[in-house]
PDB file of C-alpha atoms in Angstrom:
ATOM      1  CA  MET A  15      -6.778  -6.934  -0.422  1.00 41.00           C
ATOM      2  CA  GLU A  16      -5.505  -9.255  -3.102  1.00 42.00           C
ATOM      3  CA  PRO A  17      -1.810  -9.600  -3.881  1.00 41.00           C
ATOM      4  CA  SER A  18      -0.738  -9.135  -7.456  1.00 41.00           C
ATOM      5  CA  GLY A  19       2.253 -10.903  -8.913  1.00 40.00           C
ATOM      6  CA  SER A  20       4.399 -13.507  -7.247  1.00 38.00           C
ATOM      7  CA  GLY A  21       6.763 -13.125  -4.326  1.00 41.00           C
ATOM      8  CA  GLY A  22       6.368 -10.765  -1.431  1.00 48.00           C
ATOM      9  CA  SER A  23       8.253  -7.818  -2.860  1.00 57.00           C
ATOM     10  CA  ASN A  24       6.197  -7.669  -6.073  1.00 67.00           C
ATOM     11  CA  ARG A  25       2.697  -7.616  -4.578  1.00 70.00           C
ATOM     12  CA  VAL A  26       0.816  -4.390  -5.169  1.00 69.00           C
ATOM     13  CA  LEU A  27      -2.064  -3.324  -2.974  1.00 67.00           C
ATOM     14  CA  ARG A  28      -5.395  -4.136  -4.630  1.00 65.00           C
ATOM     15  CA  PRO A  29      -8.788  -3.981  -2.990  1.00 58.00           C
ATOM     16  CA  SER A  30     -10.784  -7.190  -2.868  1.00 54.00           C
ATOM     17  CA  SER A  31     -14.498  -7.619  -2.531  1.00 49.00           C
ATOM     18  CA  HIS A  32     -13.780  -7.505   1.223  1.00 50.00           C
ATOM     19  CA  MET A  33     -11.737  -4.298   1.444  1.00 54.00           C
ATOM     20  CA  MET A  34     -11.496  -4.517   5.235  1.00 58.00           C
ATOM     21  CA  GLU A  35      -9.057  -7.418   4.757  1.00 67.00           C
ATOM     22  CA  GLY A  36      -6.405  -4.899   3.655  1.00 84.00           C
ATOM     23  CA  VAL A  37      -6.816  -2.581   6.641  1.00 91.00           C
ATOM     24  CA  GLY A  38      -3.706  -2.803   8.800  1.00 93.00           C
ATOM     25  CA  ALA A  39      -1.481  -4.073   5.973  1.00 92.00           C
ATOM     26  CA  ARG A  40       2.076  -2.748   5.985  1.00 95.00           C
ATOM     27  CA  VAL A  41       3.019  -1.103   2.687  1.00 95.00           C
ATOM     28  CA  VAL A  42       5.908   0.605   0.875  1.00 96.00           C
ATOM     29  CA  ARG A  43       6.150   2.536  -2.399  1.00 96.00           C
ATOM     30  CA  GLY A  44       4.755   0.706  -5.391  1.00 94.00           C
ATOM     31  CA  PRO A  45       5.602   0.673  -9.097  1.00 94.00           C
ATOM     32  CA  ASP A  46       3.606   3.825  -9.935  1.00 96.00           C
ATOM     33  CA  TRP A  47       4.783   5.971  -6.992  1.00 97.00           C
ATOM     34  CA  LYS A  48       4.974   9.675  -7.894  1.00 97.00           C
ATOM     35  CA  TRP A  49       4.624  11.387  -4.526  1.00 97.00           C
ATOM     36  CA  GLY A  50       8.217  12.332  -3.737  1.00 96.00           C
ATOM     37  CA  LYS A  51       9.220  11.798  -0.106  1.00 96.00           C
ATOM     38  CA  GLN A  52       5.670  11.959   1.247  1.00 96.00           C
ATOM     39  CA  ASP A  53       6.303   8.503   2.730  1.00 97.00           C
ATOM     40  CA  GLY A  54       9.542   9.565   4.402  1.00 96.00           C
ATOM     41  CA  GLY A  55      11.706   8.228   1.576  1.00 96.00           C
ATOM     42  CA  GLU A  56      12.217   5.000  -0.301  1.00 94.00           C
ATOM     43  CA  GLY A  57      11.932   1.911   1.903  1.00 93.00           C
ATOM     44  CA  HIS A  58       9.857   3.571   4.627  1.00 97.00           C
ATOM     45  CA  LEU A  59       6.760   1.739   5.836  1.00 97.00           C
ATOM     46  CA  GLY A  60       3.150   2.774   6.238  1.00 98.00           C
ATOM     47  CA  THR A  61      -0.067   1.145   7.430  1.00 97.00           C
ATOM     48  CA  VAL A  62      -3.350   0.977   5.533  1.00 96.00           C
ATOM     49  CA  ARG A  63      -5.943   2.849   7.586  1.00 96.00           C
ATOM     50  CA  ASN A  64      -8.965   2.383   5.323  1.00 94.00           C
ATOM     51  CA  PHE A  65     -10.209   2.199   1.741  1.00 93.00           C
ATOM     52  CA  GLU A  66     -12.027   5.329   0.578  1.00 92.00           C
ATOM     53  CA  SER A  67     -13.261   3.440  -2.514  1.00 92.00           C
ATOM     54  CA  PRO A  68     -12.195   0.450  -4.631  1.00 89.00           C
ATOM     55  CA  GLU A  69      -9.688   2.798  -6.310  1.00 91.00           C
ATOM     56  CA  GLU A  70      -8.333   4.719  -3.305  1.00 94.00           C
ATOM     57  CA  VAL A  71      -6.665   3.750  -0.030  1.00 95.00           C
ATOM     58  CA  VAL A  72      -5.624   5.851   2.979  1.00 97.00           C
ATOM     59  CA  VAL A  73      -2.168   5.132   4.405  1.00 98.00           C
ATOM     60  CA  VAL A  74      -0.572   6.459   7.587  1.00 98.00           C
ATOM     61  CA  TRP A  75       3.207   6.487   7.177  1.00 98.00           C
ATOM     62  CA  ASP A  76       5.502   5.777  10.101  1.00 98.00           C
ATOM     63  CA  ASN A  77       6.614   9.435   9.887  1.00 96.00           C
ATOM     64  CA  GLY A  78       3.049  10.458  10.838  1.00 97.00           C
ATOM     65  CA  THR A  79       1.898  11.620   7.395  1.00 96.00           C
ATOM     66  CA  ALA A  80      -1.494  10.332   6.227  1.00 98.00           C
ATOM     67  CA  ALA A  81      -2.544  10.505   2.578  1.00 98.00           C
ATOM     68  CA  ASN A  82      -4.700   8.857  -0.083  1.00 98.00           C
ATOM     69  CA  TYR A  83      -3.178   6.640  -2.787  1.00 97.00           C
ATOM     70  CA  ARG A  84      -4.269   4.839  -5.948  1.00 95.00           C
ATOM     71  CA  CYS A  85      -4.837   1.079  -5.841  1.00 91.00           C
ATOM     72  CA  SER A  86      -6.587   0.413  -9.151  1.00 90.00           C
ATOM     73  CA  GLY A  87      -5.204   1.070 -12.628  1.00 91.00           C
ATOM     74  CA  SER A  88      -2.108   2.715 -11.124  1.00 93.00           C
ATOM     75  CA  TYR A  89      -0.512   1.177  -8.049  1.00 93.00           C
ATOM     76  CA  ASP A  90       1.220   3.554  -5.661  1.00 96.00           C
ATOM     77  CA  LEU A  91       1.784   0.886  -2.987  1.00 95.00           C
ATOM     78  CA  ARG A  92       3.280  -2.569  -2.515  1.00 93.00           C
ATOM     79  CA  VAL A  93       2.499  -4.903   0.367  1.00 91.00           C
ATOM     80  CA  GLN A  94       5.535  -5.367   2.603  1.00 90.00           C
ATOM     81  CA  ASP A  95       6.218  -9.066   2.971  1.00 76.00           C
ATOM     82  CA  SER A  96       6.699  -9.904   6.636  1.00 69.00           C
ATOM     83  CA  ALA A  97       6.996 -13.654   6.156  1.00 66.00           C
ATOM     84  CA  PRO A  98      10.121 -15.291   7.583  1.00 66.00           C
ATOM     85  CA  THR A  99      12.794 -16.178   5.056  1.00 63.00           C
TER      86      THR A  99
END
């Protein structure tokens, strides 16, 4: 997974040549989100379970829903920054 942009809140989820690096990442809705409240609502967190392909990632939301999202061309997810402030 490679961050895009600067700052924690602007990083979209992008696969890297080592896609396993992104597995376990905590994510929230990204700039191209169009899936309603599938994630439980704005601000809710999910965890990357696996990458189906370089363009598609599987996320399990904290509400128990699992679904596939885009991570190339259109970015449905942002990496949640957990760094201390």
